Short mmCIF file of C-alpha atoms in Angstrom, two decimals:
data_model
loop_
_atom_site.label_atom_id
_atom_site.label_comp_id
_atom_site.label_asym_id
_atom_site.label_seq_id
_atom_site.Cartn_x
_atom_site.Cartn_y
_atom_site.Cartn_z
CA MET G 1 14.42 39.76 -7.77
CA PRO G 2 13.26 40.50 -4.20
CA LYS G 3 15.80 40.29 -1.41
CA PHE G 4 14.85 37.60 1.06
CA ARG G 5 14.60 39.13 4.49
CA ARG G 6 13.92 35.90 6.35
CA ARG G 7 16.50 33.38 7.42
CA ILE G 8 13.85 30.89 8.54
CA TRP G 9 12.45 28.47 5.96
CA CYS G 10 9.99 26.57 8.15
CA ALA G 11 6.89 27.10 6.00
CA THR G 12 6.04 28.99 2.82
CA SER G 13 3.31 30.93 4.63
CA ILE G 14 5.94 33.35 5.99
CA TRP G 15 6.99 34.38 2.46
CA THR G 16 5.41 37.01 0.24
CA ASN G 17 3.95 36.11 -3.14
CA ASP G 18 6.89 37.86 -4.81
CA GLU G 19 9.31 35.67 -2.86
CA VAL G 20 7.47 32.48 -3.83
CA HIS G 21 7.45 33.48 -7.50
CA CYS G 22 11.14 34.40 -7.22
CA LEU G 23 12.01 30.93 -5.90
CA ILE G 24 10.06 29.23 -8.68
CA ASP G 25 11.71 31.42 -11.32
CA LEU G 26 15.16 30.75 -9.86
CA ALA G 27 14.52 26.99 -9.80
CA GLY G 28 13.78 27.13 -13.51
CA LYS G 29 16.98 29.04 -14.25
CA VAL G 30 19.10 26.57 -12.25
CA LYS G 31 17.44 23.59 -13.93
CA HIS G 32 18.03 24.88 -17.44
CA ALA G 33 21.53 26.34 -16.92
CA PRO G 34 23.15 24.32 -14.09
CA ALA G 35 26.70 25.20 -15.09
CA LYS G 36 25.98 28.87 -14.42
CA TYR G 37 25.20 28.08 -10.77
CA ALA G 38 27.83 25.40 -10.19
CA ARG G 39 29.83 27.65 -7.82
CA SER G 40 26.92 29.28 -6.00
CA LEU G 41 27.70 27.44 -2.74
CA ALA G 42 31.48 27.25 -3.15
CA GLY G 43 33.15 27.15 0.26
CA LYS G 44 29.81 26.62 2.05
CA TYR G 45 28.95 23.71 4.34
CA ILE G 46 25.38 22.69 5.11
CA SER G 47 24.24 20.40 7.90
CA LEU G 48 21.64 17.72 7.14
CA ILE G 49 19.73 16.55 10.23
CA PHE G 50 17.36 13.60 9.77
CA GLU G 51 15.23 12.25 12.61
CA LYS G 52 13.24 10.27 10.01
CA PRO G 53 14.69 7.83 7.47
CA SER G 54 14.83 9.31 3.99
CA LEU G 55 15.79 8.32 0.45
CA ARG G 56 14.69 11.06 -1.97
CA THR G 57 14.81 14.08 0.33
CA ARG G 58 18.20 13.28 1.79
CA LEU G 59 19.95 12.32 -1.44
CA THR G 60 18.49 15.16 -3.49
CA PHE G 61 19.45 17.75 -0.88
CA GLU G 62 23.00 16.39 -0.69
CA LEU G 63 23.32 16.16 -4.47
CA ALA G 64 21.91 19.66 -4.97
CA ILE G 65 24.33 21.15 -2.43
CA LYS G 66 27.29 19.49 -4.14
CA GLN G 67 26.07 20.38 -7.63
CA LEU G 68 26.01 24.01 -6.48
CA GLY G 69 29.61 23.75 -5.30
CA GLY G 70 29.03 23.25 -1.57
CA ASP G 71 29.36 20.28 0.74
CA ALA G 72 27.04 18.56 3.21
CA VAL G 73 27.57 16.91 6.58
CA ALA G 74 24.85 14.57 7.81
CA CYS G 75 23.62 13.67 11.29
CA ASP G 76 20.96 11.05 12.05
CA GLY G 77 18.98 10.62 15.25
CA ALA G 78 16.48 12.30 17.53
CA LEU G 79 16.95 15.95 18.43
CA GLY G 80 16.90 17.06 22.03
CA VAL G 81 17.76 13.68 23.57
CA ARG G 82 21.50 13.90 24.28
CA GLU G 83 21.48 17.69 24.54
CA PRO G 84 18.98 20.55 24.19
CA ILE G 85 18.03 21.68 20.70
CA LYS G 86 19.21 25.21 21.45
CA ASP G 87 22.72 23.87 22.16
CA ILE G 88 22.68 21.93 18.89
CA ALA G 89 21.65 25.08 17.03
CA ARG G 90 24.33 27.21 18.72
CA ASN G 91 27.03 24.72 17.80
CA LEU G 92 25.92 24.25 14.22
CA GLU G 93 25.76 27.98 13.52
CA ARG G 94 29.50 28.12 14.23
CA TRP G 95 30.35 25.27 11.87
CA VAL G 96 27.96 25.47 8.91
CA GLN G 97 26.29 28.10 6.77
CA ALA G 98 22.81 26.52 6.80
CA ILE G 99 20.83 23.72 8.46
CA VAL G 100 18.43 21.34 6.68
CA ALA G 101 16.26 19.35 9.10
CA ARG G 102 13.66 16.60 8.74
CA THR G 103 11.95 16.14 12.08
CA PHE G 104 8.93 14.51 13.65
CA SER G 105 7.90 17.82 15.21
CA GLN G 106 7.42 21.27 13.68
CA ALA G 107 8.32 22.65 17.10
CA ALA G 108 11.83 21.17 16.72
CA ILE G 109 12.29 23.01 13.40
CA GLU G 110 11.15 26.27 14.92
CA GLU G 111 13.39 25.86 17.96
CA LEU G 112 16.40 25.25 15.72
CA ALA G 113 15.51 28.42 13.82
CA GLN G 114 15.05 30.37 17.05
CA TRP G 115 18.54 29.64 18.35
CA SER G 116 20.57 29.45 15.13
CA SER G 117 21.84 32.46 13.20
CA ALA G 118 22.32 30.12 10.20
CA PRO G 119 19.24 29.66 7.97
CA VAL G 120 17.08 26.63 8.83
CA ILE G 121 15.30 24.78 6.02
CA ASN G 122 12.36 22.50 6.82
CA ALA G 123 12.83 19.21 4.94
CA LEU G 124 9.58 17.81 6.44
CA SER G 125 7.91 18.02 9.81
CA ASP G 126 4.57 16.84 11.17
CA ALA G 127 3.01 20.11 9.98
CA PHE G 128 4.72 21.26 6.79
CA HIS G 129 6.76 20.11 3.78
CA PRO G 130 7.56 23.45 2.09
CA CYS G 131 10.27 22.26 -0.30
CA GLN G 132 7.98 19.55 -1.68
CA ALA G 133 5.12 22.02 -2.06
CA LEU G 134 7.31 24.45 -3.99
CA ALA G 135 8.57 21.62 -6.21
CA ASP G 136 4.97 20.63 -6.93
CA VAL G 137 4.02 24.19 -7.85
CA PHE G 138 7.13 24.43 -10.05
CA THR G 139 6.12 21.21 -11.83
CA LEU G 140 2.58 22.48 -12.35
CA ARG G 141 3.84 25.65 -13.97
CA GLU G 142 6.27 23.67 -16.16
CA GLN G 143 3.57 21.27 -17.31
CA LEU G 144 0.50 23.50 -17.49
CA GLY G 145 1.84 27.03 -17.88
CA GLU G 146 -0.06 29.89 -16.25
CA LEU G 147 -1.15 28.91 -12.72
CA ARG G 148 -4.08 31.28 -12.38
CA GLY G 149 -7.33 29.60 -13.31
CA LEU G 150 -6.16 26.05 -12.65
CA LYS G 151 -7.99 23.76 -10.25
CA LEU G 152 -6.10 21.43 -7.92
CA ALA G 153 -7.78 18.61 -6.03
CA PHE G 154 -6.33 16.89 -2.99
CA VAL G 155 -7.78 13.48 -2.15
CA GLY G 156 -6.98 11.51 1.00
CA ARG G 157 -4.62 12.29 3.88
CA TRP G 158 -4.49 16.07 4.09
CA GLU G 159 -1.43 16.70 6.21
CA GLN G 160 2.04 18.16 5.41
CA ARG G 161 1.82 18.03 1.65
CA GLY G 162 -1.85 18.96 1.43
CA ALA G 163 -1.40 21.86 3.81
CA LEU G 164 1.37 23.45 1.79
CA ALA G 165 -0.08 22.78 -1.64
CA HIS G 166 -3.38 24.16 -0.34
CA ALA G 167 -1.89 27.42 0.88
CA ASP G 168 0.49 27.92 -2.04
CA GLY G 169 -2.16 27.05 -4.60
CA THR G 170 -4.72 29.55 -3.38
CA ARG G 171 -2.20 32.38 -2.97
CA LEU G 172 -0.88 31.90 -6.53
CA GLY G 173 -4.29 32.01 -8.18
CA MET G 174 -5.38 28.38 -8.25
CA ASP G 175 -8.72 27.03 -7.06
CA PHE G 176 -8.33 24.23 -4.54
CA ALA G 177 -10.63 21.35 -3.54
CA ILE G 178 -9.93 18.94 -0.69
CA ALA G 179 -11.65 15.58 -0.15
CA THR G 180 -10.79 13.79 3.07
CA PRO G 181 -12.64 11.67 5.66
CA ARG G 182 -14.47 13.64 8.34
CA LYS G 183 -12.19 12.18 10.99
CA PHE G 184 -9.17 13.69 9.22
CA ALA G 185 -10.60 17.11 8.40
CA PRO G 186 -8.06 19.90 7.77
CA ASN G 187 -6.57 21.87 10.64
CA ALA G 188 -8.84 24.83 11.34
CA GLY G 189 -5.94 27.26 11.65
CA ILE G 190 -4.49 26.41 8.25
CA VAL G 191 -7.96 26.41 6.67
CA SER G 192 -8.55 29.91 8.03
CA GLN G 193 -5.19 31.06 6.67
CA ALA G 194 -5.91 29.56 3.24
CA GLU G 195 -9.38 31.11 3.17
CA GLY G 196 -7.79 34.48 3.76
CA LEU G 197 -5.28 33.90 0.95
CA ALA G 198 -8.06 32.73 -1.37
CA ALA G 199 -10.13 35.83 -0.63
CA ILE G 200 -7.18 38.09 -1.43
CA SER G 201 -6.30 36.17 -4.60
CA GLY G 202 -9.88 35.81 -5.79
CA THR G 203 -9.69 32.00 -5.83
CA ARG G 204 -12.08 29.30 -4.65
CA LEU G 205 -11.49 26.94 -1.73
CA GLU G 206 -13.68 23.85 -1.33
CA ILE G 207 -13.58 21.25 1.45
CA THR G 208 -15.67 18.12 0.95
CA HIS G 209 -15.88 14.49 2.01
CA ASN G 210 -16.82 13.43 -1.54
CA PRO G 211 -13.73 12.63 -3.68
CA GLU G 212 -15.67 12.64 -6.97
CA GLN G 213 -16.87 16.16 -6.22
CA ALA G 214 -13.34 17.34 -5.45
CA VAL G 215 -11.76 16.01 -8.66
CA ASP G 216 -14.52 17.25 -10.95
CA SER G 217 -12.91 19.56 -13.59
CA ALA G 218 -9.54 19.43 -11.76
CA HIS G 219 -6.39 20.05 -13.82
CA ALA G 220 -4.24 18.20 -11.25
CA VAL G 221 -4.96 15.67 -8.52
CA TYR G 222 -2.83 15.21 -5.39
CA THR G 223 -2.77 12.31 -2.98
CA ASP G 224 -0.42 11.03 -0.28
CA VAL G 225 0.33 7.94 1.79
CA TRP G 226 -2.34 7.23 4.36
CA THR G 227 0.01 6.38 7.21
CA SER G 228 3.21 8.34 7.72
CA MET G 229 6.29 7.40 9.73
CA GLY G 230 5.43 7.43 13.43
CA GLN G 231 1.74 6.61 12.80
CA GLU G 232 2.10 2.84 12.35
CA LYS G 233 -0.26 2.03 15.24
CA GLN G 234 -3.04 3.85 13.36
CA ALA G 235 -2.46 1.98 10.10
CA ALA G 236 -5.44 -0.39 10.28
CA ASP G 237 -7.92 2.35 11.12
CA ARG G 238 -6.46 4.63 8.43
CA ARG G 239 -6.79 1.93 5.76
CA LYS G 240 -10.47 1.62 6.63
CA GLN G 241 -11.08 5.37 6.73
CA PHE G 242 -9.21 6.19 3.51
CA ALA G 243 -10.28 3.22 1.33
CA PRO G 244 -12.99 5.27 -0.47
CA PHE G 245 -10.40 7.99 -1.18
CA GLN G 246 -7.96 5.85 -3.15
CA VAL G 247 -7.09 7.45 -6.50
CA THR G 248 -7.15 4.67 -9.12
CA GLY G 249 -7.47 4.42 -12.86
CA ASN G 250 -11.21 3.90 -12.40
CA PHE G 251 -11.62 6.91 -10.12
CA ASP G 252 -14.42 8.98 -11.67
CA GLY G 253 -13.19 12.40 -12.75
CA ALA G 254 -9.51 11.88 -12.00
CA GLY G 255 -8.83 10.52 -15.46
CA ALA G 256 -9.44 13.95 -16.98
CA ALA G 257 -6.72 15.60 -14.88
CA GLN G 258 -3.55 16.52 -16.75
CA CYS G 259 -1.23 15.90 -13.77
CA ARG G 260 -1.25 13.52 -10.82
CA PHE G 261 0.96 13.95 -7.78
CA HIS G 262 1.64 11.40 -5.07
CA ALA G 263 4.38 11.09 -2.48
CA LEU G 264 6.66 8.07 -2.70
CA SER G 265 7.44 6.14 0.45
CA ALA G 266 9.72 3.38 1.69
CA ARG G 267 6.56 1.57 2.72
CA GLN G 268 4.02 0.21 0.26
CA ALA G 269 1.67 3.07 -0.41
CA ARG G 270 -2.07 2.53 -0.76
CA ARG G 271 -3.19 5.98 -1.83
CA GLY G 272 -3.42 5.28 -5.56
CA SER G 273 -2.64 2.92 -8.40
CA ASP G 274 0.33 3.21 -10.77
#
């Protein structure tokens, strides 16, 4: 098992392939033998900071911490309003052993990590959702076995979840196809990074505006909500733009996929049918 050198968990792109595989392997061990790890965080306290409302992420983090023998203290509200983020980080590092943060801005996550000696875990920002991406990859391996040779298709709003699944999929040997409206094309920087990972791994990366083309021969299909928290003013335009990218039971090609992934939301989601 490799020793993790980094104390910043802002995005999976900073980890080596060995570290990613190590995390997936460890997740499997904890899932199948929870009693063995029930004291792993004994005597540890972890801060949960949530700028965004959350059901699944918040409760599962708190439950996981307690199931591992630790305890969690939660704080809601915007960062950097009452006091600078660096002061928050400097205080928290004296009180807790790690910080979990869900923020509107990736910059806020990175500033916390810059000023805190305690590890900072990104529980969702406007750029990345690394814990969700790792959970998705773990599920794929559980359900489909060997990752190399699989094809993943992402249809719709390619943002936090698509970015991470995209990068992790290509680096671990999976082909990846993305179908999204032209107006919401992937970030050029992350595309360049993923192309580099794909070249090293010998995998194929495809970006298209045709959802049927993306899902053709895919083993798994991803989608996500069209409008995230903080984007409500764009909702009407997004519904119009993403309507042809809705994954439904009649979606040509998607029916052959062995797995479908979609993010749940407090708001009614329109990205796919049940």
